[in-house]
C-alpha cells in the first residue's frame, strides 16, 4: 500500500516588537506593493515616504506596539514558496512575513491597524492570526479595541470578540483647478475668523479640540504630528466671541493616489463645510482628487460633504468594529465630520465568465493572479474559496434545485442571499453548507436574475424574469416598527432559545 505524503508543517514563527524605523522599512515596502493609499512616496514608491501616514502616526501613539513575525529562511522546505527578494541570504537569516500595530490611546481605548501578511503563499498558515493575537495581548483584556476591516472578514474578527459598529463609505471631491490656490481664503462662517497658520496654534488648544470631539484623550505626540509635518495642510476657525476659542479644524494629507481628509471637527455643519472647501482649495494644482471616509447611514454628515462638492456611493469600503462598542459619545459623534481611517485592501479585481471561471486580477501589476473553477450556474451549487488556499473550496453551499444566477453578501459579512432559476431566493449563513435561514418564493415570481442586500442588512431585494423587483425582510419573522419593551424582550428570548437548541432534531409530538 502506498503511504500518502503528508504536508510539511509551516516554519515556526518568531514575533518581536521592533523599533519604529525598522517597522516603517518593512511595512512601507509592503504597502507600496499593494498600492495602499498611504503617504506619498518618492519615485515609484520605493524611497522614503514624504507624506504623513498611519505608519508614522500610530507608532508615535503606541511605542512598544509594533509587532513583526519572522521565519527562518532555512526552515522553509520549498524555497519557491518565498518571494524572489526573500530567497537571497543565509539559511539562518530571518524573513519578515506578517506585521501589525497596536495603539493605546488611553489605558482603556486602543486600536489595531496595519495588519498584513505580505506573501500570498504564506497566508492561511496562521501567521497573521499569531501576530494579531499578540497585538490583542499587548492592549490588554480591559481595553476596548477598534479596527477597520473589509466586510468579508467581519466573521473572522467576531471570533476575537469584535462587534460590528458601522461601515465606511468612500467619498471623493474632484481635483481643484490650479488657479484655486492663488485665490483668497473663503469667507468664514458668521461669528468665526480663520486662523492664518494652524502650525502656530498652541498644542494644548488643538489637543483640547480633538479630545472634545473624539470622546477620549489623544496622545500629545499624535496631535503634534498633525501640527508639525511639512506636508499636512490644516485649517481652523476661531470664535469671534469674547473667549475666542477654537470651534473647528481639519487636515488633509497626501496619499499615493489621492489626498486624504481627516480628522475634521466642527461645532456646526456650516463650519464643517467651510473647512472641507478650504482643504480642497489647499490641494489645488496637484491634479489629485480628495477623498474622505464617511460613516454609512449618517445623512447629516453626508449632506455637509455633498454641499462641499464631495460625492460617493453607498458601497461599504470597510467596517469599523470594537470589542466593547463605540466609545464615542453621541454628542461628540455629532461634531466629528471626518475621522482618520486606515486603508483597506483594494488591489484585487474579480471577474467571472461563461467559461465557468472566476478570474482574479492584481490591479497593481495588471497581471492575472489565478482562476477559480466555479460550477454554480450548472450544478445548482455555490462554492466559497479562500483566496489564500485555492486548491479546494472552503465550503459548498447546496439547496438550490436549478442554476444559481446571483449572490450578494450582507454588509455584516455573516450571511449571503442567493437567487436562481428555481424561482427561489435563499439566505445562507457564511460558511454553512445548507440554507438554514429564510427561503423566499411566490407563485407569480419567475426565474431570479439579481439579488441584493440593503445597506442596513434588514431587507433583501430580488429582480426576476416576470419584470418585477420585490422587497423582502431579511428576517422574515422580524416585526417592523417600534415594539413595546415587553414584546422586544420576549422576541429576544425566543431568538436565543432557537439559537441555543438549533442543533437538536425537530421531532413531531402528538
PDB file of N, CA and C in Angstrom, residues 241-322:
ATOM      1  N   UNK A 241     -16.362  85.503  19.542  1.00  0.00           N
ATOM      2  CA  UNK A 241     -16.884  85.899  20.848  1.00  0.00           C
ATOM      3  C   UNK A 241     -15.736  86.232  21.780  1.00  0.00           C
ATOM      4  N   UNK A 242     -16.084  86.554  22.985  1.00  0.00           N
ATOM      5  CA  UNK A 242     -15.082  87.010  23.946  1.00  0.00           C
ATOM      6  C   UNK A 242     -14.034  85.934  24.238  1.00  0.00           C
ATOM      7  N   UNK A 243     -14.462  84.651  24.278  1.00  0.00           N
ATOM      8  CA  UNK A 243     -13.484  83.617  24.621  1.00  0.00           C
ATOM      9  C   UNK A 243     -12.500  83.349  23.484  1.00  0.00           C
ATOM     10  N   UNK A 244     -12.919  83.541  22.235  1.00  0.00           N
ATOM     11  CA  UNK A 244     -12.026  83.376  21.091  1.00  0.00           C
ATOM     12  C   UNK A 244     -11.471  81.983  20.921  1.00  0.00           C
ATOM     13  N   UNK A 245     -12.187  80.965  21.390  1.00  0.00           N
ATOM     14  CA  UNK A 245     -11.682  79.603  21.340  1.00  0.00           C
ATOM     15  C   UNK A 245     -11.828  78.976  19.967  1.00  0.00           C
ATOM     16  N   UNK A 246     -11.089  77.880  19.753  1.00  0.00           N
ATOM     17  CA  UNK A 246     -11.202  77.123  18.508  1.00  0.00           C
ATOM     18  C   UNK A 246     -12.569  76.445  18.443  1.00  0.00           C
ATOM     19  N   UNK A 247     -13.205  76.519  17.272  1.00  0.00           N
ATOM     20  CA  UNK A 247     -14.517  75.886  17.093  1.00  0.00           C
ATOM     21  C   UNK A 247     -14.500  74.843  15.976  1.00  0.00           C
ATOM     22  N   UNK A 248     -13.497  74.879  15.115  1.00  0.00           N
ATOM     23  CA  UNK A 248     -13.433  73.920  14.017  1.00  0.00           C
ATOM     24  C   UNK A 248     -11.998  73.803  13.516  1.00  0.00           C
ATOM     25  N   UNK A 249     -11.649  72.632  13.019  1.00  0.00           N
ATOM     26  CA  UNK A 249     -10.317  72.408  12.452  1.00  0.00           C
ATOM     27  C   UNK A 249     -10.362  71.172  11.573  1.00  0.00           C
ATOM     28  N   UNK A 250      -9.450  71.107  10.617  1.00  0.00           N
ATOM     29  CA  UNK A 250      -9.375  69.951   9.740  1.00  0.00           C
ATOM     30  C   UNK A 250      -8.023  69.869   9.066  1.00  0.00           C
ATOM     31  N   UNK A 251      -7.689  68.682   8.610  1.00  0.00           N
ATOM     32  CA  UNK A 251      -6.390  68.454   7.975  1.00  0.00           C
ATOM     33  C   UNK A 251      -6.571  67.591   6.735  1.00  0.00           C
ATOM     34  N   UNK A 252      -5.656  67.726   5.767  1.00  0.00           N
ATOM     35  CA  UNK A 252      -5.625  66.886   4.581  1.00  0.00           C
ATOM     36  C   UNK A 252      -4.169  66.518   4.336  1.00  0.00           C
ATOM     37  N   UNK A 253      -3.922  65.254   3.956  1.00  0.00           N
ATOM     38  CA  UNK A 253      -2.563  64.758   3.785  1.00  0.00           C
ATOM     39  C   UNK A 253      -2.453  64.028   2.451  1.00  0.00           C
ATOM     40  N   UNK A 254      -1.280  64.044   1.820  1.00  0.00           N
ATOM     41  CA  UNK A 254      -1.141  63.419   0.503  1.00  0.00           C
ATOM     42  C   UNK A 254      -1.050  61.905   0.599  1.00  0.00           C
ATOM     43  N   UNK A 255      -1.654  61.230  -0.381  1.00  0.00           N
ATOM     44  CA  UNK A 255      -1.556  59.783  -0.487  1.00  0.00           C
ATOM     45  C   UNK A 255      -0.987  59.404  -1.842  1.00  0.00           C
ATOM     46  N   UNK A 256      -0.831  58.103  -2.059  1.00  0.00           N
ATOM     47  CA  UNK A 256      -0.271  57.645  -3.327  1.00  0.00           C
ATOM     48  C   UNK A 256      -1.151  58.003  -4.509  1.00  0.00           C
ATOM     49  N   UNK A 257      -2.475  57.933  -4.320  1.00  0.00           N
ATOM     50  CA  UNK A 257      -3.383  58.171  -5.440  1.00  0.00           C
ATOM     51  C   UNK A 257      -4.297  59.361  -5.233  1.00  0.00           C
ATOM     52  N   UNK A 258      -4.449  59.858  -4.005  1.00  0.00           N
ATOM     53  CA  UNK A 258      -5.360  60.965  -3.742  1.00  0.00           C
ATOM     54  C   UNK A 258      -5.022  61.570  -2.387  1.00  0.00           C
ATOM     55  N   UNK A 259      -5.480  62.812  -2.197  1.00  0.00           N
ATOM     56  CA  UNK A 259      -5.368  63.447  -0.893  1.00  0.00           C
ATOM     57  C   UNK A 259      -6.412  62.836   0.039  1.00  0.00           C
ATOM     58  N   UNK A 260      -6.055  62.710   1.319  1.00  0.00           N
ATOM     59  CA  UNK A 260      -6.958  62.093   2.287  1.00  0.00           C
ATOM     60  C   UNK A 260      -7.308  63.093   3.386  1.00  0.00           C
ATOM     61  N   UNK A 261      -8.605  63.285   3.604  1.00  0.00           N
ATOM     62  CA  UNK A 261      -9.102  64.222   4.609  1.00  0.00           C
ATOM     63  C   UNK A 261      -9.251  63.499   5.944  1.00  0.00           C
ATOM     64  N   UNK A 262      -8.922  64.200   7.021  1.00  0.00           N
ATOM     65  CA  UNK A 262      -9.169  63.668   8.355  1.00  0.00           C
ATOM     66  C   UNK A 262      -8.030  63.988   9.312  1.00  0.00           C
ATOM     67  N   UNK A 263      -8.365  64.297  10.572  1.00  0.00           N
ATOM     68  CA  UNK A 263      -9.735  64.451  11.039  1.00  0.00           C
ATOM     69  C   UNK A 263     -10.294  65.848  10.734  1.00  0.00           C
ATOM     70  N   UNK A 264     -11.612  65.962  10.732  1.00  0.00           N
ATOM     71  CA  UNK A 264     -12.316  67.245  10.634  1.00  0.00           C
ATOM     72  C   UNK A 264     -13.305  67.315  11.794  1.00  0.00           C
ATOM     73  N   UNK A 265     -13.167  68.337  12.625  1.00  0.00           N
ATOM     74  CA  UNK A 265     -14.069  68.513  13.761  1.00  0.00           C
ATOM     75  C   UNK A 265     -14.640  69.920  13.695  1.00  0.00           C
ATOM     76  N   UNK A 266     -15.917  70.061  14.025  1.00  0.00           N
ATOM     77  CA  UNK A 266     -16.574  71.366  13.965  1.00  0.00           C
ATOM     78  C   UNK A 266     -17.808  71.341  14.850  1.00  0.00           C
ATOM     79  N   UNK A 267     -18.205  72.509  15.307  1.00  0.00           N
ATOM     80  CA  UNK A 267     -19.379  72.603  16.167  1.00  0.00           C
ATOM     81  C   UNK A 267     -20.668  72.725  15.373  1.00  0.00           C
ATOM     82  N   UNK A 268     -20.582  73.189  14.109  1.00  0.00           N
ATOM     83  CA  UNK A 268     -21.783  73.318  13.281  1.00  0.00           C
ATOM     84  C   UNK A 268     -21.501  72.775  11.887  1.00  0.00           C
ATOM     85  N   UNK A 269     -22.569  72.453  11.168  1.00  0.00           N
ATOM     86  CA  UNK A 269     -22.429  71.959   9.803  1.00  0.00           C
ATOM     87  C   UNK A 269     -21.837  73.025   8.889  1.00  0.00           C
ATOM     88  N   UNK A 270     -22.202  74.288   9.112  1.00  0.00           N
ATOM     89  CA  UNK A 270     -21.675  75.381   8.283  1.00  0.00           C
ATOM     90  C   UNK A 270     -20.164  75.489   8.433  1.00  0.00           C
ATOM     91  N   UNK A 271     -19.676  75.344   9.668  1.00  0.00           N
ATOM     92  CA  UNK A 271     -18.235  75.400   9.893  1.00  0.00           C
ATOM     93  C   UNK A 271     -17.534  74.213   9.235  1.00  0.00           C
ATOM     94  N   UNK A 272     -18.131  73.030   9.317  1.00  0.00           N
ATOM     95  CA  UNK A 272     -17.527  71.846   8.706  1.00  0.00           C
ATOM     96  C   UNK A 272     -17.452  71.994   7.190  1.00  0.00           C
ATOM     97  N   UNK A 273     -18.493  72.553   6.584  1.00  0.00           N
ATOM     98  CA  UNK A 273     -18.473  72.749   5.139  1.00  0.00           C
ATOM     99  C   UNK A 273     -17.359  73.710   4.738  1.00  0.00           C
ATOM    100  N   UNK A 274     -17.166  74.770   5.504  1.00  0.00           N
ATOM    101  CA  UNK A 274     -16.091  75.719   5.199  1.00  0.00           C
ATOM    102  C   UNK A 274     -14.732  75.029   5.284  1.00  0.00           C
ATOM    103  N   UNK A 275     -14.522  74.224   6.317  1.00  0.00           N
ATOM    104  CA  UNK A 275     -13.252  73.522   6.478  1.00  0.00           C
ATOM    105  C   UNK A 275     -12.997  72.602   5.287  1.00  0.00           C
ATOM    106  N   UNK A 276     -13.999  71.853   4.861  1.00  0.00           N
ATOM    107  CA  UNK A 276     -13.825  70.929   3.744  1.00  0.00           C
ATOM    108  C   UNK A 276     -13.509  71.674   2.445  1.00  0.00           C
ATOM    109  N   UNK A 277     -14.239  72.759   2.173  1.00  0.00           N
ATOM    110  CA  UNK A 277     -13.978  73.524   0.949  1.00  0.00           C
ATOM    111  C   UNK A 277     -12.576  74.112   0.957  1.00  0.00           C
ATOM    112  N   UNK A 278     -12.148  74.589   2.100  1.00  0.00           N
ATOM    113  CA  UNK A 278     -10.823  75.190   2.187  1.00  0.00           C
ATOM    114  C   UNK A 278      -9.727  74.136   2.054  1.00  0.00           C
ATOM    115  N   UNK A 279      -9.937  72.944   2.600  1.00  0.00           N
ATOM    116  CA  UNK A 279      -8.957  71.879   2.462  1.00  0.00           C
ATOM    117  C   UNK A 279      -8.798  71.465   0.999  1.00  0.00           C
ATOM    118  N   UNK A 280      -9.903  71.367   0.277  1.00  0.00           N
ATOM    119  CA  UNK A 280      -9.826  71.040  -1.156  1.00  0.00           C
ATOM    120  C   UNK A 280      -9.068  72.130  -1.901  1.00  0.00           C
ATOM    121  N   UNK A 281      -9.313  73.406  -1.537  1.00  0.00           N
ATOM    122  CA  UNK A 281      -8.614  74.517  -2.197  1.00  0.00           C
ATOM    123  C   UNK A 281      -7.108  74.440  -1.956  1.00  0.00           C
ATOM    124  N   UNK A 282      -6.710  73.985  -0.766  1.00  0.00           N
ATOM    125  CA  UNK A 282      -5.280  73.898  -0.450  1.00  0.00           C
ATOM    126  C   UNK A 282      -4.546  72.865  -1.312  1.00  0.00           C
ATOM    127  N   UNK A 283      -5.272  71.917  -1.906  1.00  0.00           N
ATOM    128  CA  UNK A 283      -4.638  70.894  -2.740  1.00  0.00           C
ATOM    129  C   UNK A 283      -4.625  71.281  -4.219  1.00  0.00           C
ATOM    130  N   UNK A 284      -5.024  72.498  -4.546  1.00  0.00           N
ATOM    131  CA  UNK A 284      -5.108  72.929  -5.942  1.00  0.00           C
ATOM    132  C   UNK A 284      -3.753  72.829  -6.632  1.00  0.00           C
ATOM    133  N   UNK A 285      -3.790  72.470  -7.915  1.00  0.00           N
ATOM    134  CA  UNK A 285      -2.573  72.390  -8.707  1.00  0.00           C
ATOM    135  C   UNK A 285      -1.863  71.053  -8.649  1.00  0.00           C
ATOM    136  N   UNK A 286      -2.298  70.144  -7.775  1.00  0.00           N
ATOM    137  CA  UNK A 286      -1.639  68.842  -7.672  1.00  0.00           C
ATOM    138  C   UNK A 286      -2.217  67.830  -8.654  1.00  0.00           C
ATOM    139  N   UNK A 287      -3.415  68.103  -9.188  1.00  0.00           N
ATOM    140  CA  UNK A 287      -4.042  67.182 -10.123  1.00  0.00           C
ATOM    141  C   UNK A 287      -4.606  65.933  -9.485  1.00  0.00           C
ATOM    142  N   UNK A 288      -4.725  65.919  -8.151  1.00  0.00           N
ATOM    143  CA  UNK A 288      -5.221  64.743  -7.449  1.00  0.00           C
ATOM    144  C   UNK A 288      -6.536  65.061  -6.751  1.00  0.00           C
ATOM    145  N   UNK A 289      -7.412  64.073  -6.735  1.00  0.00           N
ATOM    146  CA  UNK A 289      -8.683  64.227  -6.053  1.00  0.00           C
ATOM    147  C   UNK A 289      -8.474  64.188  -4.544  1.00  0.00           C
ATOM    148  N   UNK A 290      -9.527  64.503  -3.809  1.00  0.00           N
ATOM    149  CA  UNK A 290      -9.510  64.496  -2.348  1.00  0.00           C
ATOM    150  C   UNK A 290     -10.560  63.494  -1.883  1.00  0.00           C
ATOM    151  N   UNK A 291     -10.174  62.573  -1.007  1.00  0.00           N
ATOM    152  CA  UNK A 291     -11.095  61.537  -0.554  1.00  0.00           C
ATOM    153  C   UNK A 291     -11.271  61.613   0.952  1.00  0.00           C
ATOM    154  N   UNK A 292     -12.414  61.125   1.406  1.00  0.00           N
ATOM    155  CA  UNK A 292     -12.694  61.019   2.837  1.00  0.00           C
ATOM    156  C   UNK A 292     -13.635  59.844   3.055  1.00  0.00           C
ATOM    157  N   UNK A 293     -13.580  59.263   4.248  1.00  0.00           N
ATOM    158  CA  UNK A 293     -14.433  58.134   4.589  1.00  0.00           C
ATOM    159  C   UNK A 293     -15.544  58.594   5.517  1.00  0.00           C
ATOM    160  N   UNK A 294     -16.791  58.300   5.128  1.00  0.00           N
ATOM    161  CA  UNK A 294     -17.969  58.708   5.881  1.00  0.00           C
ATOM    162  C   UNK A 294     -18.626  57.494   6.514  1.00  0.00           C
ATOM    163  N   UNK A 295     -19.222  57.724   7.662  1.00  0.00           N
ATOM    164  CA  UNK A 295     -19.947  56.662   8.343  1.00  0.00           C
ATOM    165  C   UNK A 295     -21.254  56.383   7.602  1.00  0.00           C
ATOM    166  N   UNK A 296     -21.470  55.132   7.214  1.00  0.00           N
ATOM    167  CA  UNK A 296     -22.675  54.761   6.481  1.00  0.00           C
ATOM    168  C   UNK A 296     -23.922  55.055   7.305  1.00  0.00           C
ATOM    169  N   UNK A 297     -24.913  55.650   6.646  1.00  0.00           N
ATOM    170  CA  UNK A 297     -26.176  55.950   7.309  1.00  0.00           C
ATOM    171  C   UNK A 297     -26.229  57.293   7.995  1.00  0.00           C
ATOM    172  N   UNK A 298     -25.117  58.027   8.052  1.00  0.00           N
ATOM    173  CA  UNK A 298     -25.097  59.343   8.702  1.00  0.00           C
ATOM    174  C   UNK A 298     -25.450  60.400   7.656  1.00  0.00           C
ATOM    175  N   UNK A 299     -26.747  60.638   7.481  1.00  0.00           N
ATOM    176  CA  UNK A 299     -27.198  61.537   6.429  1.00  0.00           C
ATOM    177  C   UNK A 299     -26.806  62.988   6.688  1.00  0.00           C
ATOM    178  N   UNK A 300     -26.732  63.390   7.964  1.00  0.00           N
ATOM    179  CA  UNK A 300     -26.369  64.773   8.280  1.00  0.00           C
ATOM    180  C   UNK A 300     -24.952  65.083   7.800  1.00  0.00           C
ATOM    181  N   UNK A 301     -24.010  64.168   8.055  1.00  0.00           N
ATOM    182  CA  UNK A 301     -22.635  64.358   7.601  1.00  0.00           C
ATOM    183  C   UNK A 301     -22.560  64.276   6.076  1.00  0.00           C
ATOM    184  N   UNK A 302     -23.304  63.348   5.482  1.00  0.00           N
ATOM    185  CA  UNK A 302     -23.303  63.219   4.025  1.00  0.00           C
ATOM    186  C   UNK A 302     -23.786  64.501   3.357  1.00  0.00           C
ATOM    187  N   UNK A 303     -24.776  65.170   3.973  1.00  0.00           N
ATOM    188  CA  UNK A 303     -25.281  66.415   3.412  1.00  0.00           C
ATOM    189  C   UNK A 303     -24.215  67.506   3.425  1.00  0.00           C
ATOM    190  N   UNK A 304     -23.390  67.543   4.479  1.00  0.00           N
ATOM    191  CA  UNK A 304     -22.310  68.525   4.557  1.00  0.00           C
ATOM    192  C   UNK A 304     -21.275  68.269   3.472  1.00  0.00           C
ATOM    193  N   UNK A 305     -20.877  67.019   3.299  1.00  0.00           N
ATOM    194  CA  UNK A 305     -19.891  66.689   2.265  1.00  0.00           C
ATOM    195  C   UNK A 305     -20.445  66.956   0.872  1.00  0.00           C
ATOM    196  N   UNK A 306     -21.714  66.673   0.686  1.00  0.00           N
ATOM    197  CA  UNK A 306     -22.328  66.924  -0.618  1.00  0.00           C
ATOM    198  C   UNK A 306     -22.308  68.416  -0.937  1.00  0.00           C
ATOM    199  N   UNK A 307     -22.607  69.242   0.068  1.00  0.00           N
ATOM    200  CA  UNK A 307     -22.588  70.686  -0.127  1.00  0.00           C
ATOM    201  C   UNK A 307     -21.180  71.199  -0.413  1.00  0.00           C
ATOM    202  N   UNK A 308     -20.153  70.485   0.099  1.00  0.00           N
ATOM    203  CA  UNK A 308     -18.765  70.897  -0.111  1.00  0.00           C
ATOM    204  C   UNK A 308     -18.187  70.377  -1.417  1.00  0.00           C
ATOM    205  N   UNK A 309     -19.001  69.696  -2.231  1.00  0.00           N
ATOM    206  CA  UNK A 309     -18.531  69.229  -3.537  1.00  0.00           C
ATOM    207  C   UNK A 309     -18.090  67.787  -3.585  1.00  0.00           C
ATOM    208  N   UNK A 310     -18.318  67.024  -2.511  1.00  0.00           N
ATOM    209  CA  UNK A 310     -17.948  65.615  -2.500  1.00  0.00           C
ATOM    210  C   UNK A 310     -19.117  64.772  -3.012  1.00  0.00           C
ATOM    211  N   UNK A 311     -18.797  63.589  -3.494  1.00  0.00           N
ATOM    212  CA  UNK A 311     -19.804  62.638  -3.929  1.00  0.00           C
ATOM    213  C   UNK A 311     -19.295  61.230  -3.743  1.00  0.00           C
ATOM    214  N   UNK A 312     -20.219  60.279  -3.631  1.00  0.00           N
ATOM    215  CA  UNK A 312     -19.802  58.897  -3.438  1.00  0.00           C
ATOM    216  C   UNK A 312     -20.967  57.952  -3.564  1.00  0.00           C
ATOM    217  N   UNK A 313     -20.700  56.667  -3.338  1.00  0.00           N
ATOM    218  CA  UNK A 313     -21.714  55.631  -3.446  1.00  0.00           C
ATOM    219  C   UNK A 313     -22.041  55.096  -2.064  1.00  0.00           C
ATOM    220  N   UNK A 314     -22.970  54.154  -2.021  1.00  0.00           N
ATOM    221  CA  UNK A 314     -23.348  53.508  -0.778  1.00  0.00           C
ATOM    222  C   UNK A 314     -22.683  52.149  -0.608  1.00  0.00           C
ATOM    223  N   UNK A 315     -21.620  51.896  -1.363  1.00  0.00           N
ATOM    224  CA  UNK A 315     -20.884  50.644  -1.234  1.00  0.00           C
ATOM    225  C   UNK A 315     -19.941  50.723  -0.042  1.00  0.00           C
ATOM    226  N   UNK A 316     -20.096  49.797   0.894  1.00  0.00           N
ATOM    227  CA  UNK A 316     -19.275  49.802   2.107  1.00  0.00           C
ATOM    228  C   UNK A 316     -17.847  49.397   1.752  1.00  0.00           C
ATOM    229  N   UNK A 317     -16.893  50.279   2.051  1.00  0.00           N
ATOM    230  CA  UNK A 317     -15.489  50.022   1.764  1.00  0.00           C
ATOM    231  C   UNK A 317     -14.880  49.106   2.816  1.00  0.00           C
ATOM    232  N   UNK A 318     -15.137  49.412   4.085  1.00  0.00           N
ATOM    233  CA  UNK A 318     -14.661  48.602   5.188  1.00  0.00           C
ATOM    234  C   UNK A 318     -15.578  48.824   6.379  1.00  0.00           C
ATOM    235  N   UNK A 319     -15.405  48.026   7.402  1.00  0.00           N
ATOM    236  CA  UNK A 319     -16.289  48.059   8.562  1.00  0.00           C
ATOM    237  C   UNK A 319     -15.494  48.418   9.807  1.00  0.00           C
ATOM    238  N   UNK A 320     -16.038  49.325  10.614  1.00  0.00           N
ATOM    239  CA  UNK A 320     -15.431  49.653  11.911  1.00  0.00           C
ATOM    240  C   UNK A 320     -16.007  48.707  12.964  1.00  0.00           C
ATOM    241  N   UNK A 321     -15.109  48.094  13.734  1.00  0.00           N
ATOM    242  CA  UNK A 321     -15.507  47.141  14.761  1.00  0.00           C
ATOM    243  C   UNK A 321     -14.837  47.506  16.078  1.00  0.00           C
ATOM    244  N   UNK A 322     -15.528  47.198  17.188  1.00  0.00           N
ATOM    245  CA  UNK A 322     -14.998  47.419  18.536  1.00  0.00           C
ATOM    246  C   UNK A 322     -15.266  46.173  19.370  1.00  0.00           C
TER     247      UNK A 322
END
